[in-house]
CSV table of C-alpha atoms in Angstrom, one decimal:
chain,number,residue,atom,x,y,z
B,1,MET,CA,-40.2,12.6,-5.4
B,2,ASP,CA,-38.5,10.3,-2.7
B,3,LYS,CA,-35.0,9.0,-3.5
B,4,PRO,CA,-35.3,5.8,-5.6
B,5,LEU,CA,-34.8,2.3,-4.1
B,6,ILE,CA,-32.7,1.3,-6.8
B,7,SER,CA,-31.2,3.4,-9.8
B,8,MET,CA,-29.1,2.9,-12.9
B,9,HIS,CA,-27.2,5.7,-14.5
B,10,ASP,CA,-25.6,5.1,-17.9
B,11,VAL,CA,-25.3,1.6,-17.5
B,12,CYS,CA,-23.7,-0.8,-19.9
B,13,LEU,CA,-22.7,-4.2,-20.1
B,14,HIS,CA,-20.5,-6.1,-22.6
B,15,TYR,CA,-19.3,-9.6,-23.0
B,16,GLY,CA,-16.2,-9.4,-25.0
B,17,SER,CA,-17.2,-7.6,-28.2
B,18,ASP,CA,-21.0,-8.2,-27.5
B,19,VAL,CA,-22.9,-5.3,-26.3
B,20,VAL,CA,-25.8,-6.7,-24.4
B,21,LEU,CA,-26.8,-3.4,-22.7
B,22,HIS,CA,-26.1,0.1,-23.3
B,23,ASP,CA,-27.1,3.5,-21.9
B,24,ILE,CA,-29.5,2.4,-19.5
B,25,ASN,CA,-31.0,4.9,-17.0
B,26,PHE,CA,-33.8,3.6,-14.7
B,27,ALA,CA,-35.4,4.1,-11.3
B,28,VAL,CA,-37.8,2.3,-9.0
B,29,GLN,CA,-39.6,4.4,-6.2
B,30,LYS,CA,-41.3,2.6,-3.3
B,31,GLY,CA,-44.5,1.0,-4.0
B,32,GLU,CA,-44.1,1.2,-7.7
B,33,ILE,CA,-44.9,-2.0,-9.9
B,34,VAL,CA,-42.7,-1.8,-13.3
B,35,THR,CA,-43.2,-4.3,-16.0
B,36,ILE,CA,-40.1,-5.0,-18.5
B,37,LEU,CA,-41.3,-6.1,-21.9
B,38,GLY,CA,-39.2,-7.1,-24.8
B,39,PRO,CA,-38.3,-9.7,-27.3
B,40,ASN,CA,-36.1,-13.0,-26.6
B,41,GLY,CA,-32.4,-11.7,-26.3
B,42,SER,CA,-33.3,-8.3,-25.6
B,43,GLY,CA,-31.3,-8.4,-22.1
B,44,LYS,CA,-34.2,-8.5,-19.8
B,45,SER,CA,-32.8,-11.1,-17.5
B,46,THR,CA,-29.3,-9.6,-17.5
B,47,PHE,CA,-30.9,-6.3,-16.8
B,48,LEU,CA,-32.5,-7.9,-13.6
B,49,ARG,CA,-29.3,-9.6,-12.5
B,50,ILE,CA,-27.6,-6.2,-12.6
B,51,LEU,CA,-30.3,-4.7,-10.6
B,52,ILE,CA,-30.0,-7.2,-7.8
B,53,GLY,CA,-26.2,-6.7,-7.8
B,54,ALA,CA,-25.4,-10.1,-9.1
B,55,LEU,CA,-23.7,-8.6,-12.3
B,56,LYS,CA,-21.5,-5.7,-12.1
B,57,PRO,CA,-22.1,-3.3,-15.4
B,58,THR,CA,-19.0,-2.8,-17.6
B,59,ALA,CA,-19.7,0.9,-17.4
B,60,GLY,CA,-22.3,3.2,-15.3
B,61,LYS,CA,-23.5,3.1,-11.9
B,62,LEU,CA,-25.9,1.3,-9.7
B,63,ASN,CA,-27.3,2.8,-6.8
B,64,GLN,CA,-29.2,1.1,-3.9
B,65,GLN,CA,-30.6,2.4,-0.8
B,66,PRO,CA,-28.7,1.5,2.2
B,67,SER,CA,-29.9,-2.0,3.8
B,68,LEU,CA,-32.2,-2.3,0.7
B,69,ARG,CA,-33.9,-5.8,1.1
B,70,ILE,CA,-34.6,-7.7,-2.2
B,71,GLY,CA,-36.7,-10.6,-3.0
B,72,TYR,CA,-35.7,-12.3,-6.3
B,73,VAL,CA,-37.5,-14.8,-8.1
B,74,PRO,CA,-35.3,-16.3,-11.1
B,75,GLN,CA,-36.6,-17.6,-14.3
B,76,ARG,CA,-35.4,-20.9,-13.5
B,77,LEU,CA,-34.0,-22.9,-10.8
B,78,SER,CA,-32.3,-26.4,-11.2
B,79,ILE,CA,-32.7,-28.7,-8.3
B,80,ASP,CA,-30.6,-31.9,-8.2
B,81,ALA,CA,-33.0,-35.0,-8.1
B,82,ASN,CA,-30.8,-36.6,-5.7
B,83,LEU,CA,-30.9,-33.8,-3.2
B,84,PRO,CA,-33.4,-34.6,-0.3
B,85,LEU,CA,-35.1,-31.3,0.1
B,86,THR,CA,-38.8,-30.8,1.1
B,87,VAL,CA,-40.3,-27.4,0.3
B,88,ASN,CA,-40.6,-26.9,4.2
B,89,ARG,CA,-37.0,-27.5,4.7
B,90,PHE,CA,-36.2,-25.1,1.9
B,91,LEU,CA,-38.3,-22.4,3.2
B,92,ARG,CA,-37.1,-22.8,6.7
B,93,LEU,CA,-33.5,-22.5,5.6
B,94,ALA,CA,-34.3,-19.2,3.7
B,95,ALA,CA,-36.2,-17.8,6.6
B,96,ARG,CA,-33.2,-18.4,9.4
B,97,GLY,CA,-31.0,-15.6,8.3
B,98,GLN,CA,-33.9,-13.2,7.8
B,99,LEU,CA,-35.6,-12.9,11.2
B,100,HIS,CA,-34.1,-9.6,11.8
B,101,SER,CA,-36.0,-8.2,9.2
B,102,MET,CA,-39.3,-9.6,10.3
B,103,SER,CA,-41.9,-8.2,12.3
B,104,HIS,CA,-43.2,-11.5,13.0
B,105,SER,CA,-41.5,-15.1,14.5
B,106,LYS,CA,-40.3,-17.2,11.9
B,107,ALA,CA,-43.2,-19.6,12.4
B,108,GLN,CA,-45.7,-16.8,12.1
B,109,ALA,CA,-44.0,-15.6,8.7
B,110,MET,CA,-43.6,-18.9,7.1
B,111,SER,CA,-47.5,-19.7,8.1
B,112,TYR,CA,-48.5,-16.3,6.5
B,113,TRP,CA,-46.7,-16.3,3.3
B,114,VAL,CA,-47.3,-20.1,2.8
B,115,GLU,CA,-51.1,-19.6,3.0
B,116,GLN,CA,-51.0,-16.2,0.9
B,117,VAL,CA,-49.4,-18.0,-1.7
B,118,GLY,CA,-51.3,-21.1,-1.7
B,119,ILE,CA,-48.6,-23.7,-1.1
B,120,GLN,CA,-50.0,-25.5,2.0
B,121,THR,CA,-50.2,-28.8,0.3
B,122,LEU,CA,-46.7,-28.6,-1.1
B,123,LEU,CA,-44.8,-28.2,2.1
B,124,SER,CA,-44.1,-32.0,2.4
B,125,ALA,CA,-43.1,-32.3,-1.3
B,126,GLN,CA,-39.7,-32.8,-2.7
B,127,MET,CA,-38.2,-29.5,-4.5
B,128,SER,CA,-36.9,-31.6,-7.2
B,129,GLN,CA,-40.3,-33.1,-7.8
B,130,LEU,CA,-42.4,-29.9,-8.2
B,131,SER,CA,-43.9,-28.8,-11.5
B,132,GLY,CA,-42.9,-25.5,-13.1
B,133,GLY,CA,-45.7,-23.5,-11.7
B,134,GLN,CA,-45.5,-25.2,-8.1
B,135,LEU,CA,-41.8,-24.2,-8.1
B,136,GLN,CA,-42.5,-20.8,-9.1
B,137,ARG,CA,-45.0,-20.2,-6.1
B,138,VAL,CA,-42.4,-21.8,-3.8
B,139,MET,CA,-39.8,-19.2,-5.0
B,140,LEU,CA,-42.2,-16.3,-4.5
B,141,THR,CA,-42.9,-17.6,-0.9
B,142,HIS,CA,-39.2,-17.7,-0.4
B,143,ALA,CA,-38.6,-14.2,-1.9
B,144,LEU,CA,-41.3,-12.9,0.4
B,145,LEU,CA,-39.8,-14.4,3.6
B,146,ALA,CA,-37.1,-11.6,3.4
B,147,ASN,CA,-40.0,-9.0,3.9
B,148,PRO,CA,-38.5,-7.3,0.6
B,149,ASP,CA,-38.5,-3.5,0.1
B,150,ILE,CA,-38.5,-4.6,-3.7
B,151,LEU,CA,-39.7,-7.7,-5.2
B,152,ILE,CA,-38.0,-8.6,-8.4
B,153,LEU,CA,-39.4,-11.3,-10.7
B,154,ASP,CA,-38.1,-13.0,-13.7
B,155,GLU,CA,-41.0,-14.5,-15.8
B,156,ALA,CA,-42.3,-15.7,-12.5
B,157,THR,CA,-45.5,-16.8,-13.9
B,158,GLN,CA,-44.1,-19.2,-16.5
B,159,GLY,CA,-45.5,-22.8,-15.7
B,160,LEU,CA,-49.0,-21.4,-14.5
B,161,ASP,CA,-52.2,-21.8,-16.5
B,162,GLN,CA,-54.3,-18.9,-17.4
B,163,GLN,CA,-56.2,-18.9,-14.2
B,164,GLY,CA,-53.2,-19.5,-12.0
B,165,GLU,CA,-51.4,-16.4,-13.9
B,166,ALA,CA,-54.4,-14.1,-13.1
B,167,ALA,CA,-54.2,-15.2,-9.5
B,168,PHE,CA,-50.5,-14.4,-9.3
B,169,TYR,CA,-50.7,-11.1,-10.6
B,170,ARG,CA,-53.5,-10.3,-8.1
B,171,LEU,CA,-51.4,-11.7,-5.3
B,172,ILE,CA,-48.3,-9.6,-6.5
B,173,GLU,CA,-50.7,-6.4,-6.3
B,174,GLN,CA,-52.0,-7.2,-2.9
B,175,VAL,CA,-48.2,-8.0,-1.8
B,176,ARG,CA,-47.5,-4.5,-2.8
B,177,LYS,CA,-50.7,-3.0,-1.2
B,178,ASP,CA,-50.1,-4.8,2.0
B,179,GLN,CA,-46.2,-4.5,2.3
B,180,GLY,CA,-45.6,-1.3,0.5
B,181,CYS,CA,-42.8,-2.9,-1.5
B,182,ALA,CA,-41.9,-2.2,-5.1
B,183,VAL,CA,-42.2,-4.8,-7.9
B,184,VAL,CA,-40.2,-5.2,-10.7
B,185,LEU,CA,-41.2,-8.1,-13.3
B,186,VAL,CA,-40.5,-9.3,-16.6
B,187,SER,CA,-43.5,-10.7,-18.4
B,188,HIS,CA,-44.6,-11.7,-22.0
B,189,ASP,CA,-48.3,-11.4,-21.0
B,190,LEU,CA,-49.1,-7.9,-22.5
B,191,HIS,CA,-52.9,-8.0,-21.5
B,192,VAL,CA,-52.3,-8.6,-17.6
B,193,VAL,CA,-49.4,-6.5,-17.7
B,194,MET,CA,-51.6,-3.4,-18.7
B,195,SER,CA,-53.9,-3.9,-15.9
B,196,ALA,CA,-51.1,-4.7,-13.1
B,197,SER,CA,-48.4,-2.3,-13.8
B,198,ASP,CA,-47.9,1.6,-13.0
B,199,ARG,CA,-45.1,1.7,-15.7
B,200,VAL,CA,-44.3,-0.3,-18.7
B,201,ILE,CA,-40.8,-0.4,-20.1
B,202,CYS,CA,-39.6,-2.0,-23.6
B,203,LEU,CA,-36.1,-3.2,-23.6
B,204,ASN,CA,-34.1,-4.3,-26.3
B,205,GLY,CA,-30.6,-3.7,-25.4
B,206,HIS,CA,-31.5,-0.3,-24.0
B,207,VAL,CA,-34.6,1.2,-23.0
B,208,CYS,CA,-36.6,2.0,-26.3
B,209,CYS,CA,-39.6,3.5,-24.6
B,210,GLU,CA,-41.5,3.7,-21.3
B,211,GLY,CA,-44.8,5.2,-20.0
B,212,ALA,CA,-47.8,4.5,-17.9
B,213,PRO,CA,-50.0,1.4,-19.2
B,214,THR,CA,-52.8,4.0,-20.5
B,215,ILE,CA,-50.2,5.5,-22.8
B,216,VAL,CA,-49.3,2.3,-24.2
B,217,SER,CA,-52.6,0.8,-24.3
B,218,ALA,CA,-53.9,4.0,-26.3
B,219,ALA,CA,-51.7,2.8,-29.3
B,220,PRO,CA,-53.8,1.6,-32.3
B,221,GLU,CA,-52.1,-1.6,-32.5
B,222,TYR,CA,-52.7,-2.4,-28.7
B,223,ARG,CA,-56.2,-1.7,-29.2
B,224,ALA,CA,-56.6,-3.9,-32.3
B,225,LEU,CA,-55.1,-6.8,-30.2
B,226,PHE,CA,-56.5,-6.3,-26.8
B,227,GLY,CA,-59.7,-3.9,-27.2
B,228,LEU,CA,-62.1,-6.7,-27.8
B,229,GLY,CA,-61.6,-8.2,-24.2
B,230,THR,CA,-58.9,-11.1,-24.2
B,231,GLU,CA,-59.6,-11.7,-20.8
B,232,GLY,CA,-56.2,-12.3,-19.9
B,233,ALA,CA,-55.2,-14.5,-22.9
B,234,LEU,CA,-51.4,-14.8,-23.2
B,235,ALA,CA,-49.6,-12.6,-25.6
B,236,LEU,CA,-46.2,-12.9,-26.6
B,237,TYR,CA,-44.7,-9.3,-26.9
B,238,ARG,CA,-42.8,-8.5,-30.2
B,239,HIS,CA,-41.4,-5.2,-30.9
B,240,ASP,CA,-40.1,-4.4,-34.3
B,241,HIS,CA,-36.8,-2.0,-33.9
B,242,ASP,CA,-36.5,-0.8,-37.2
B,243,HIS,CA,-37.2,2.6,-36.4
B,244,SER,CA,-35.5,5.5,-34.3
B,245,HIS,CA,-37.1,6.8,-30.9
B,246,ASP,CA,-37.0,10.3,-29.7
B,247,HIS,CA,-36.3,9.7,-26.0
B,248,THR,CA,-37.3,13.1,-24.9
B,249,HIS,CA,-41.2,12.3,-25.7
B,250,THR,CA,-41.4,8.6,-24.5
B,251,HIS,CA,-43.6,9.6,-21.4
B,252,GLU,CA,-46.1,12.0,-23.4
B,253,HIS,CA,-46.7,9.7,-26.7
B,254,ALA,CA,-47.3,6.3,-27.5
B,255,HIS,CA,-44.8,5.0,-30.0
B,256,ASP,CA,-45.7,3.2,-33.1
B,257,HIS,CA,-44.8,-0.5,-32.4
B,258,SER,CA,-45.7,-3.7,-33.7
B,259,HIS,CA,-47.3,-6.5,-31.4
B,260,ASP,CA,-47.9,-9.9,-32.4
B,261,ASN,CA,-50.8,-12.1,-30.6
B,262,HIS,CA,-49.5,-15.7,-30.2
B,263,GLY,CA,-52.2,-16.6,-27.8
B,264,SER,CA,-52.0,-19.9,-26.0
């Protein structure tokens, strides 16, 4: 197996006496789509911030391949309502420092990704006036302008309706296919995650379990919730952590977890 793009080794993060993450071992290979699932407060966003280098772990080690290009879409971005900044201007500013990593000119790259993500009609809009779903699409375009080796998405489908969400995941799969980039994403949409991911990881302060979607989807609880064809209906993932894990068998056996379906 090739050297991972990014890897964590025994990573821990503490805020004072609060342990947010502990004993995290994780690696992402080129072209892999990995989805992080977990309850609210489980450390998912913190995990991603360590992954991109925005947070330094209290203990353990983060390794990145040299000159690794990362495209990042945060969970939310606050834009000052008084700041006169159009989508077009925002993207051009983003592209300015990234031309060295692009195979096309700035104009070609802008035009290509604007069309692929489907934000042609938003270019003249003010960033502060965008809806949640529109902002997420603009931020995805922003991330793709870096021509990333790895795309990291923190609940990037929030604000999108069901049809838009399905289209978003198809786009992510197409980006992976065309660009060869890896994708790490946080999502609560268990049904769509299963069809879009190579590997699924459950996080709750530590890596509780992980495996291929086929292993996770083979669990009786998953089949009971999603076996009748939910057609992409949203599901809020809840994992009951009142049991122990045998980490030596996480890839071979589906774990006995509880999941609640809170479809929208």
